[in-house]
Tab-separated table of N, CA, C and O in Angstrom:
chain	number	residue	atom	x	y	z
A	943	UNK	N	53.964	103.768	139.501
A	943	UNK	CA	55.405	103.959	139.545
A	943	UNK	C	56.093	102.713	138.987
A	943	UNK	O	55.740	101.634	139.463
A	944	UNK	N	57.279	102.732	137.785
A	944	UNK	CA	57.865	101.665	137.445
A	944	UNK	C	58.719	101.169	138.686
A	944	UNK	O	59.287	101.900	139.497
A	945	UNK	N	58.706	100.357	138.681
A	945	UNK	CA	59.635	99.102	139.630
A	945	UNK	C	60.941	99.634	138.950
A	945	UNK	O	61.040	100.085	137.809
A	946	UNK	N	62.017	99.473	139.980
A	946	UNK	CA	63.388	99.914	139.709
A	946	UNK	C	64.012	98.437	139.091
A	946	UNK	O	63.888	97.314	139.579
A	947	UNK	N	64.807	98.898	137.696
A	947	UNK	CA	65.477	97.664	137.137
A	947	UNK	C	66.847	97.361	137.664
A	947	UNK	O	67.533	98.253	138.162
A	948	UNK	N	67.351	95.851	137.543
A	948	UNK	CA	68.360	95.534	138.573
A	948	UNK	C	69.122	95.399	137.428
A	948	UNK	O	68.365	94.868	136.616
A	949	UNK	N	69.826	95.519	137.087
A	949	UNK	CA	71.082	93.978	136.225
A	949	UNK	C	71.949	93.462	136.960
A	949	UNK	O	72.803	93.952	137.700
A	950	UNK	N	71.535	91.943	136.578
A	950	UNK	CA	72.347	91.417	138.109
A	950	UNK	C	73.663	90.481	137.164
A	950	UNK	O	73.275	89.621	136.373
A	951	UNK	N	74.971	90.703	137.308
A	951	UNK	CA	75.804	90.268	136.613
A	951	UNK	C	76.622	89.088	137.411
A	951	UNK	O	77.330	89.395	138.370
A	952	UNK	N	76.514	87.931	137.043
A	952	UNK	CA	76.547	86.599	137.968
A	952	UNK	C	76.842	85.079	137.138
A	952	UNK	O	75.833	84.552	136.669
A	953	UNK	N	77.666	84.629	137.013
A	953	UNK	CA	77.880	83.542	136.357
A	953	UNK	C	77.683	82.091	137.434
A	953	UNK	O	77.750	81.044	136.790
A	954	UNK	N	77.506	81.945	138.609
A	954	UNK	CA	77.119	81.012	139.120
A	954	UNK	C	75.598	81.304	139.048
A	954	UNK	O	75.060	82.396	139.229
A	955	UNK	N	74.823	79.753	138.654
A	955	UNK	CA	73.428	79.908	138.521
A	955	UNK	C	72.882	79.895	140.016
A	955	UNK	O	72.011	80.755	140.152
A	956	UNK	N	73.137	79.170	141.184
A	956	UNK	CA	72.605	79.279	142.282
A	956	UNK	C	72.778	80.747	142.937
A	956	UNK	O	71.778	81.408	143.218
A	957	UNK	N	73.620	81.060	143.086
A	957	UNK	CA	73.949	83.010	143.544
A	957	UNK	C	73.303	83.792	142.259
A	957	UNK	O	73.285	85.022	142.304
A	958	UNK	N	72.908	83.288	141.406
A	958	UNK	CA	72.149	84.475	140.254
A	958	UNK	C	70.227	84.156	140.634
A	958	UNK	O	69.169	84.781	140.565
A	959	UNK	N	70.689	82.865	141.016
A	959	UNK	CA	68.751	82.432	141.034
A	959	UNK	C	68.628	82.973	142.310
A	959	UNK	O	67.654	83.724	142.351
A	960	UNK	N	69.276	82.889	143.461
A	960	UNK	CA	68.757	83.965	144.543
A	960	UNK	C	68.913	85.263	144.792
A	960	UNK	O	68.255	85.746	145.713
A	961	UNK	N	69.917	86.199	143.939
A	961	UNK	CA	69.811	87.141	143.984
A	961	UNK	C	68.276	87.646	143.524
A	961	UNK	O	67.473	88.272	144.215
A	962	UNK	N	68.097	87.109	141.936
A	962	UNK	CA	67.060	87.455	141.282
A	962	UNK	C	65.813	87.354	141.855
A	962	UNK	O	64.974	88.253	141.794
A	963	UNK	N	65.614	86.028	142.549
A	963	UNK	CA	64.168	85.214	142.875
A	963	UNK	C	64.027	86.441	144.562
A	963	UNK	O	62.891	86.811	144.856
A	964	UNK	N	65.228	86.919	145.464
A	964	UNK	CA	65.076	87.977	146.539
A	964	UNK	C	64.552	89.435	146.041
A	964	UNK	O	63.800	90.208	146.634
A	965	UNK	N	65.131	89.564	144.869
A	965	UNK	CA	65.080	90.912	144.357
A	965	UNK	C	63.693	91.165	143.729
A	965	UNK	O	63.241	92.296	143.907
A	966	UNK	N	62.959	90.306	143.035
A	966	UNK	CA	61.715	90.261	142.227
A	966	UNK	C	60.819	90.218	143.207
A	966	UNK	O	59.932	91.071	143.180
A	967	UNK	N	60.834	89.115	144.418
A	967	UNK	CA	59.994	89.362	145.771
A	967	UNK	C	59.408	90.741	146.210
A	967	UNK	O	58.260	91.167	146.338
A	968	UNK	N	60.662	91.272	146.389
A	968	UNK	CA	61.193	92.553	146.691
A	968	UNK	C	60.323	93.728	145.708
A	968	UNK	O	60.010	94.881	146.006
A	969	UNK	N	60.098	93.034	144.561
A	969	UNK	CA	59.357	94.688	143.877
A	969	UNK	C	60.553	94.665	142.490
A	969	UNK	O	60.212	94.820	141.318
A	970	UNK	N	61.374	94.533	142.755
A	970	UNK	CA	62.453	94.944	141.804
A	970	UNK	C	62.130	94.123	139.976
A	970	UNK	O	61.686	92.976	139.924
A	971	UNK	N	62.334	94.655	139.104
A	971	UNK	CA	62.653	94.337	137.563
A	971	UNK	C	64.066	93.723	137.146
A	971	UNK	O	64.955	94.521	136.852
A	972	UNK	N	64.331	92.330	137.103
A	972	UNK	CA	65.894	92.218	137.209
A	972	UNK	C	65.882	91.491	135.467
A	972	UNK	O	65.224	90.649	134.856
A	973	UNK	N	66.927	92.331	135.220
A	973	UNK	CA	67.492	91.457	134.327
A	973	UNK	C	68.823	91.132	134.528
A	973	UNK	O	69.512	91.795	135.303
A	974	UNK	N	69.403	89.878	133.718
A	974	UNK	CA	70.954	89.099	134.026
A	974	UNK	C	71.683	88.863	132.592
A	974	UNK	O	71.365	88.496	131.461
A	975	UNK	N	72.532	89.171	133.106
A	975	UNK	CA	73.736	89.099	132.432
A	975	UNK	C	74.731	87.716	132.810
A	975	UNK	O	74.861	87.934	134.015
A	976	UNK	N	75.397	86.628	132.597
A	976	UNK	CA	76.544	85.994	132.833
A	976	UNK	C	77.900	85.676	132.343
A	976	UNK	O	78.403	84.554	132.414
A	977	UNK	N	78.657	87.079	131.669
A	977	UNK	CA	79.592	87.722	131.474
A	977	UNK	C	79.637	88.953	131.077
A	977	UNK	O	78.834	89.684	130.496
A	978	UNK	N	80.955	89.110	131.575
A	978	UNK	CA	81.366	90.606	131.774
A	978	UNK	C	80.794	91.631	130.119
A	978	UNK	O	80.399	92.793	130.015
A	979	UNK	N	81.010	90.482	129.014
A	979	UNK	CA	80.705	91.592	128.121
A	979	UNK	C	79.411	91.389	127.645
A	979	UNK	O	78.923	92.086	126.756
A	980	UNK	N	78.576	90.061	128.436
A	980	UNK	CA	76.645	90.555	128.260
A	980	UNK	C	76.445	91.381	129.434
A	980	UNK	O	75.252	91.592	129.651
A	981	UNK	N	77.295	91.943	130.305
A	981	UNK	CA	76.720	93.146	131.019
A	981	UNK	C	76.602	94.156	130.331
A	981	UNK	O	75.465	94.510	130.020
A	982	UNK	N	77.848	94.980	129.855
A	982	UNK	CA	77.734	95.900	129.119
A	982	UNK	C	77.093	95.769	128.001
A	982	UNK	O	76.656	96.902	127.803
A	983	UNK	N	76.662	94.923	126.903
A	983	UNK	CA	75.634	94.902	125.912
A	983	UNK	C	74.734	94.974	126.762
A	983	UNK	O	74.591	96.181	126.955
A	984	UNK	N	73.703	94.166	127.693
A	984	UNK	CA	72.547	94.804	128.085
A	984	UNK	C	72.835	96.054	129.196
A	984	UNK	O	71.726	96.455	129.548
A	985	UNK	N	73.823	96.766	129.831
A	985	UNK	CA	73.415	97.788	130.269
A	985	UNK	C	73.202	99.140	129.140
A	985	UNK	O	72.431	100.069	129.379
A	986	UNK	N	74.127	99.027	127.757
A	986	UNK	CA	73.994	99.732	127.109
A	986	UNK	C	72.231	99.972	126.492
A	986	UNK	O	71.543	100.978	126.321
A	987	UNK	N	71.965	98.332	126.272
A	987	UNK	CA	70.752	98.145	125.640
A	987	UNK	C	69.345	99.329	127.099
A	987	UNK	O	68.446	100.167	127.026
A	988	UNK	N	70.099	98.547	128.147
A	988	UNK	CA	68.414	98.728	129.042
A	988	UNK	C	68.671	100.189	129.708
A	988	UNK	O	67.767	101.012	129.853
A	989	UNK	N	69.824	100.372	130.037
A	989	UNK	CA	70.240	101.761	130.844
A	989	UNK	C	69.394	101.343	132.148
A	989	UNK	O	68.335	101.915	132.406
A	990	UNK	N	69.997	100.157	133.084
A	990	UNK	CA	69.006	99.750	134.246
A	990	UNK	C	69.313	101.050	135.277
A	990	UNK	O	69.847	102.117	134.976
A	991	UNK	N	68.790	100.605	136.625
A	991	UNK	CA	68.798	101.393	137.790
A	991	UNK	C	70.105	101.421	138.367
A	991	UNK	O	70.809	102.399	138.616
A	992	UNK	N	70.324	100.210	138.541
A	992	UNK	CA	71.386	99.976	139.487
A	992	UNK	C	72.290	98.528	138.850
A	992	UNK	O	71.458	98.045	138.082
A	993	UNK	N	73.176	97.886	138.806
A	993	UNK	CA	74.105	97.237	138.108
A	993	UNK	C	74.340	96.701	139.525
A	993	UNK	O	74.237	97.435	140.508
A	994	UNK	N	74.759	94.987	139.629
A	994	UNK	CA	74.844	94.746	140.871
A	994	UNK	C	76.477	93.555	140.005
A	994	UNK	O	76.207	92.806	139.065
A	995	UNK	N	77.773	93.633	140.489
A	995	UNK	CA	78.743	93.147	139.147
A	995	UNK	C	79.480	92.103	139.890
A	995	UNK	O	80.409	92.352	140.658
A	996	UNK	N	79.021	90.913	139.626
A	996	UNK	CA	80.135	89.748	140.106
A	996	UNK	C	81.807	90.310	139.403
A	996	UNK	O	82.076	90.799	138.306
A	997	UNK	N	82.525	90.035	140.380
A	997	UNK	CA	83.796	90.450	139.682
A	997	UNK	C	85.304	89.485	139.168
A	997	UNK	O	86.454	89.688	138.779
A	998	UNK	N	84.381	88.368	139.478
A	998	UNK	CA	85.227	86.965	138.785
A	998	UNK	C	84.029	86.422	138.059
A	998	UNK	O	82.918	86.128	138.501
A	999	UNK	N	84.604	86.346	136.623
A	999	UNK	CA	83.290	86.386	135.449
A	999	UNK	C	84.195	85.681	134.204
A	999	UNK	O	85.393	85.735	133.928
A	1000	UNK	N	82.874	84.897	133.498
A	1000	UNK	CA	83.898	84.573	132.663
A	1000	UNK	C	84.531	85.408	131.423
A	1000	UNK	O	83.881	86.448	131.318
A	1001	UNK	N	85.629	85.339	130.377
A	1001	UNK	CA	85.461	86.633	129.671
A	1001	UNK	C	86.191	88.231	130.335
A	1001	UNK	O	87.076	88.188	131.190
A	1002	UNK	N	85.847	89.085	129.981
A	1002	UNK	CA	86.403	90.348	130.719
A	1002	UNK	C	85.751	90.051	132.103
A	1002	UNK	O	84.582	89.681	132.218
A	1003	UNK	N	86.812	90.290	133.394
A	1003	UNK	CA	86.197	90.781	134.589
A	1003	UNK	C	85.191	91.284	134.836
A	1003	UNK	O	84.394	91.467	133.916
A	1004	UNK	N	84.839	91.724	136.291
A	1004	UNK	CA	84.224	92.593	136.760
A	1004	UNK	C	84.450	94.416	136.902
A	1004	UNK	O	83.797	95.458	136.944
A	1005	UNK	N	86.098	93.813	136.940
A	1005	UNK	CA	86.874	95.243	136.733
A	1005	UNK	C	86.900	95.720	135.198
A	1005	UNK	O	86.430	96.853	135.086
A	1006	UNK	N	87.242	95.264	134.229
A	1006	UNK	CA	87.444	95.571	133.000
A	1006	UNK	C	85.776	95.905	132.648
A	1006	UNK	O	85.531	97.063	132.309
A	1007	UNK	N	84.870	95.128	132.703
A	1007	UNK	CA	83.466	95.281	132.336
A	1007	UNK	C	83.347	96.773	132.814
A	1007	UNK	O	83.205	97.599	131.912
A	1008	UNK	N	83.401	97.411	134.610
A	1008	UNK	CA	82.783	98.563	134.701
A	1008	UNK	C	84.014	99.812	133.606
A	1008	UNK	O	83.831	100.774	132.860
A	1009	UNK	N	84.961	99.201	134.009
A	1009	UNK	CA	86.012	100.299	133.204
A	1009	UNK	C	85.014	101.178	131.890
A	1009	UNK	O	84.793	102.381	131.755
A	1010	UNK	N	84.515	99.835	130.955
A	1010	UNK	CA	83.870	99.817	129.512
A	1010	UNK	C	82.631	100.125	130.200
A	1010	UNK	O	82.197	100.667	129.183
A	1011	UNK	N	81.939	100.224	130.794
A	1011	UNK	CA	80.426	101.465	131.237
A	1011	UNK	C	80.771	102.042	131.754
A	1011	UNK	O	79.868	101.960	132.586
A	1012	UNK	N	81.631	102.997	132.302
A	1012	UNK	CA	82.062	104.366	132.866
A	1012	UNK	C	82.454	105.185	131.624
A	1012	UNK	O	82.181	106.364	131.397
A	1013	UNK	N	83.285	104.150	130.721
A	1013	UNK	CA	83.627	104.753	129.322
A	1013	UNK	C	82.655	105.075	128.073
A	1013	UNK	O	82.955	105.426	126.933
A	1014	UNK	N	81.518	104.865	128.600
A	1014	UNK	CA	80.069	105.065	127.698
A	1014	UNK	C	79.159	106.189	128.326
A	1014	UNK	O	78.662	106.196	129.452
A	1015	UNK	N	79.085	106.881	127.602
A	1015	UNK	CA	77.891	107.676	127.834
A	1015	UNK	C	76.609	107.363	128.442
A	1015	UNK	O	76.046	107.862	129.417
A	1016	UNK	N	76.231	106.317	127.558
A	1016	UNK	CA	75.181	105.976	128.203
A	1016	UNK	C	74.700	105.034	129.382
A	1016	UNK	O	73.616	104.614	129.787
A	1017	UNK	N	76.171	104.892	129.772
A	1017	UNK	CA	75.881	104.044	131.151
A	1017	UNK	C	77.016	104.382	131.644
A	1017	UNK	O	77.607	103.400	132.094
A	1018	UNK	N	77.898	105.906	131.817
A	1018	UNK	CA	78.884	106.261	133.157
A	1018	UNK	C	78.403	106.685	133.897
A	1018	UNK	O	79.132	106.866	134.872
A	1019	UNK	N	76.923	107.167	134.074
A	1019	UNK	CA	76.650	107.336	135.817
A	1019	UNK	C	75.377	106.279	136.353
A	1019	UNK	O	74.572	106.505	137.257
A	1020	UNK	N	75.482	105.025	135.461
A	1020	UNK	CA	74.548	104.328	136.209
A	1020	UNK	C	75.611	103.576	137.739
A	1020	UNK	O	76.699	103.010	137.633
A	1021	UNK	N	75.075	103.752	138.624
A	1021	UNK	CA	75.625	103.253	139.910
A	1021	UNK	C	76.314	101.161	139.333
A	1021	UNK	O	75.836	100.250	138.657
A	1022	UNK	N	77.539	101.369	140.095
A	1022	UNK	CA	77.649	99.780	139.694
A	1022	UNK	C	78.086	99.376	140.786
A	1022	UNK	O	79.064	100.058	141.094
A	1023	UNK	N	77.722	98.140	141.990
A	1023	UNK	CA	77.855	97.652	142.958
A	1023	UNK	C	78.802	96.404	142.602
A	1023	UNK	O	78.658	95.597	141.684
A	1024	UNK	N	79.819	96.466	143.586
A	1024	UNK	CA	81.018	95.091	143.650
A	1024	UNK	C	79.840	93.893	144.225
A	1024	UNK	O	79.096	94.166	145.166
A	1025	UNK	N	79.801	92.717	143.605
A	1025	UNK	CA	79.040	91.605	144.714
A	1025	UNK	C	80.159	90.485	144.142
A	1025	UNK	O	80.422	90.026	143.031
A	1026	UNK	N	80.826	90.243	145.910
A	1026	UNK	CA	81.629	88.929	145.422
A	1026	UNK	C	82.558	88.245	147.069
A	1026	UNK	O	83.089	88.897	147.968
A	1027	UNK	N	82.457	87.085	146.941
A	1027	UNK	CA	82.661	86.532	147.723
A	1027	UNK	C	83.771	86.956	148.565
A	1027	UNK	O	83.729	87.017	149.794
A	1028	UNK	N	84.923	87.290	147.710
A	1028	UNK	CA	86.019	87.997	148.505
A	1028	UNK	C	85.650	89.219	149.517
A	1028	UNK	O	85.500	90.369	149.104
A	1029	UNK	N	85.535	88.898	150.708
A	1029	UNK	CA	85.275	89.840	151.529
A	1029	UNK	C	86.103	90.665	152.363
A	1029	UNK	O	85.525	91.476	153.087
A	1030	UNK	N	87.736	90.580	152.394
A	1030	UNK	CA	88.808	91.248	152.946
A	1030	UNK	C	88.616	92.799	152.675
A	1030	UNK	O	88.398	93.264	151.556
A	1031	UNK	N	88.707	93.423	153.659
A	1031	UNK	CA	88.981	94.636	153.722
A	1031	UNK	C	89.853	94.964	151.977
A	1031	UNK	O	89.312	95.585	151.062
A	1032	UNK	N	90.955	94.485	151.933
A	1032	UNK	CA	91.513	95.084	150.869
A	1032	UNK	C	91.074	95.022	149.780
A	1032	UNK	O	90.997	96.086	149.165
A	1033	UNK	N	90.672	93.921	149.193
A	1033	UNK	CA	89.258	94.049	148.767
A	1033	UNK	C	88.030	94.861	148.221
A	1033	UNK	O	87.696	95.063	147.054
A	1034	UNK	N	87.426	95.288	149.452
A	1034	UNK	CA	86.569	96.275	148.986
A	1034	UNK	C	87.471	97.696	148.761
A	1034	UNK	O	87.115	98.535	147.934
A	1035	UNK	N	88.703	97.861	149.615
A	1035	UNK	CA	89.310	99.158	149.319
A	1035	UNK	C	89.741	99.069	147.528
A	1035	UNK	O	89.624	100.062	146.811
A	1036	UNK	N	90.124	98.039	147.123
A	1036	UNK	CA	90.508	98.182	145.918
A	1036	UNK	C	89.293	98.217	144.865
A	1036	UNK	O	89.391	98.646	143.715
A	1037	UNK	N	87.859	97.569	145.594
A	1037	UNK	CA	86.682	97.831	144.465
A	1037	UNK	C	86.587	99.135	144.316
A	1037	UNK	O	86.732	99.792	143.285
A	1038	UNK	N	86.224	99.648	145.874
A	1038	UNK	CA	85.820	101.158	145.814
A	1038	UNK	C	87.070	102.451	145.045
A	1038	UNK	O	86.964	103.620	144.673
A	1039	UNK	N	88.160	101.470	145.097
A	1039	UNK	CA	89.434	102.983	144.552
A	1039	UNK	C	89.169	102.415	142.879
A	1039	UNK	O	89.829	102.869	141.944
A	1040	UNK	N	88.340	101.598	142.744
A	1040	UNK	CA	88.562	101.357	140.775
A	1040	UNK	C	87.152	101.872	140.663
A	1040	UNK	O	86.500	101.878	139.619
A	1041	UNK	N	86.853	102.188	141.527
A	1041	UNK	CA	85.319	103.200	140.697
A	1041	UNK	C	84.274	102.762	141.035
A	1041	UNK	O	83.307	103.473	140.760
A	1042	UNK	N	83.955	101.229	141.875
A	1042	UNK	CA	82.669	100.653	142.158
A	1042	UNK	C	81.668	101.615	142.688
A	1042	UNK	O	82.371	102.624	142.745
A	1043	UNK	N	80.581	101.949	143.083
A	1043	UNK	CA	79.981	102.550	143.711
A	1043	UNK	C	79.600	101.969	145.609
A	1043	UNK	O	79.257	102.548	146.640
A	1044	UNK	N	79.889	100.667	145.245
A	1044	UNK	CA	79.642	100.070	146.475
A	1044	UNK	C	80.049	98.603	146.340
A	1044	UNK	O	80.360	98.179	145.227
A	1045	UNK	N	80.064	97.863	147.330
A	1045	UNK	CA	80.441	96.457	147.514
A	1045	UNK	C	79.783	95.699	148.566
A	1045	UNK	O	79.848	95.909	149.778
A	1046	UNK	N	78.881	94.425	147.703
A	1046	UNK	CA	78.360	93.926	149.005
A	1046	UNK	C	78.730	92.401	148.730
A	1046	UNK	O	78.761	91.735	147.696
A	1047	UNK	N	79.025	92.084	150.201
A	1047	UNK	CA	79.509	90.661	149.902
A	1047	UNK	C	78.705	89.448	149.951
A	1047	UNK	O	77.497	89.489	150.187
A	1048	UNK	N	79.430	88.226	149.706
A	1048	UNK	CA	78.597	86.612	149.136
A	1048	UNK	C	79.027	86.129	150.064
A	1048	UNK	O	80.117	86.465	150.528
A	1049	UNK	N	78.167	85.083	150.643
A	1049	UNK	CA	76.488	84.760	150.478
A	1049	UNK	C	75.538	86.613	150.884
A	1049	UNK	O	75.740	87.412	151.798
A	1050	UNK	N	74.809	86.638	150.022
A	1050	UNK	CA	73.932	88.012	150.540
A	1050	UNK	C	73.109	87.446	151.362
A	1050	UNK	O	72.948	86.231	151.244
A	1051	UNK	N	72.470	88.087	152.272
A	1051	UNK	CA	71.733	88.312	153.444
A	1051	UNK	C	70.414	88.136	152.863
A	1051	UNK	O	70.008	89.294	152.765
A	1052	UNK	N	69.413	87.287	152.376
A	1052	UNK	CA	68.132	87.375	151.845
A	1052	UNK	C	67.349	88.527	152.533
A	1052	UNK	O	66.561	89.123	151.799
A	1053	UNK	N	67.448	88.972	153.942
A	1053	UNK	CA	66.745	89.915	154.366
A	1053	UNK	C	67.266	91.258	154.085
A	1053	UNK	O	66.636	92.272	153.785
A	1054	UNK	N	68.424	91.099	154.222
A	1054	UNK	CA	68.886	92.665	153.994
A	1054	UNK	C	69.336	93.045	152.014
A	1054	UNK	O	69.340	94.116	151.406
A	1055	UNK	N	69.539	92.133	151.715
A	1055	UNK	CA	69.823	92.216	150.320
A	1055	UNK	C	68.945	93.426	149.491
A	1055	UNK	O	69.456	94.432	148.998
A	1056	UNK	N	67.358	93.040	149.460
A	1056	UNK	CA	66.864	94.239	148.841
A	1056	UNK	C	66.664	95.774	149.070
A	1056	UNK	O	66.267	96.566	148.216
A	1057	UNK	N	67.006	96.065	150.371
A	1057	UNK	CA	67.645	97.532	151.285
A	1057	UNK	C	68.869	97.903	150.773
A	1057	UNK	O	68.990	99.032	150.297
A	1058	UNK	N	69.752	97.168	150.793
A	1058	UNK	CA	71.400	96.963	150.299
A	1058	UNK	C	71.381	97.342	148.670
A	1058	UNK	O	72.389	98.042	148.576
A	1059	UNK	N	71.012	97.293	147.840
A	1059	UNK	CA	70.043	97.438	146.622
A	1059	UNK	C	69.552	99.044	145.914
A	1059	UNK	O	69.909	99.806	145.016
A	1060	UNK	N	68.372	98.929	147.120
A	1060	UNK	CA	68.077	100.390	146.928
A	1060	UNK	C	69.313	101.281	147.352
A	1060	UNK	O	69.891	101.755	146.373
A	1061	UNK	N	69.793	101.583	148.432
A	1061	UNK	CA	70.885	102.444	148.930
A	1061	UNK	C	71.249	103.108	147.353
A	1061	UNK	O	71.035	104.277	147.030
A	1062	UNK	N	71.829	102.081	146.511
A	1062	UNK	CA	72.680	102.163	145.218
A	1062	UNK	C	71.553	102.789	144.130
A	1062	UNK	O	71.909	103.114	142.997
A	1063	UNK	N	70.485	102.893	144.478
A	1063	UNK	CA	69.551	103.403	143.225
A	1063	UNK	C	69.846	104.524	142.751
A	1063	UNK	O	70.165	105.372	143.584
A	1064	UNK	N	69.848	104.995	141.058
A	1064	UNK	CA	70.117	106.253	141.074
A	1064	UNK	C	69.256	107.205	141.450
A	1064	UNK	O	68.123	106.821	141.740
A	1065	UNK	N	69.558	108.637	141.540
A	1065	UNK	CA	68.504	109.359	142.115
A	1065	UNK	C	67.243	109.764	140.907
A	1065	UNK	O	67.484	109.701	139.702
A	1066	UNK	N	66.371	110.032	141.263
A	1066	UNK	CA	65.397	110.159	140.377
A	1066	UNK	C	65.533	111.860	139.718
A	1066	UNK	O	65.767	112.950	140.240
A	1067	UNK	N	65.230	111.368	138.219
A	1067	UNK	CA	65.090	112.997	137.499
A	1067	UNK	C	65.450	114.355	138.475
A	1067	UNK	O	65.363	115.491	138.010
């Protein structure tokens, strides 16, 4: 069975080296992106599993980036997860009403992070 691919979209190197270095532990295939518009070039390129989207980035947002893969064929139903420090309720209400699929907040939980992960996987064939 292939290992599920991550793209983990993250412009701080310490929150990108532990997402990645938890997630690869974990089983997972990650590749990274560190702006909004090398997400969408490699999600177009890889068509990953799951998209995990810092949403203060340098370049286009986090918001503008998913806008431009919802607007593609080939990556409007890959799942895209909010990850970002802002953790206020309003917040995630405004990730989830712009289309996120989910939102998990910073610092991630090293234990729960790769559970948190799968949830967002797409479903298989």
């Amino acid at each position: 069975m292939t290992p599920p691919e991550v793209l983990i979209v993250e412009d701080n190197d310490k929150n990108l080296k532990l997402a990645r270095d938890v997630l690869e532990f974990a089983g997972f295939t990650v590749r990274v992106a560190m702006s909004g518009e090398a997400a969408v070039a490699e999600a177009h390129r890889r068509q990953p599993d799951v998209i995990l989207m810092d949403l203060h980035l340098p370049g286009i947002d986090g918001h503008t980036a998913l806008a431009l893969l919802r607007g593609d064929d080939l990556t409007s139903s890959i799942p895209v997860v909010a990850v970002t420090a802002s953790a206020m309720a309003s917040d995630r209400d405004h990730a989830l009403a712009a289309g996120f699929d989910g939102f998990l907040e910073k610092p991630i939980s090293v234990r729960d992070f790769p559970a948190q992960v799968r949830r967002h996987l797409q479903a298989e064939g």
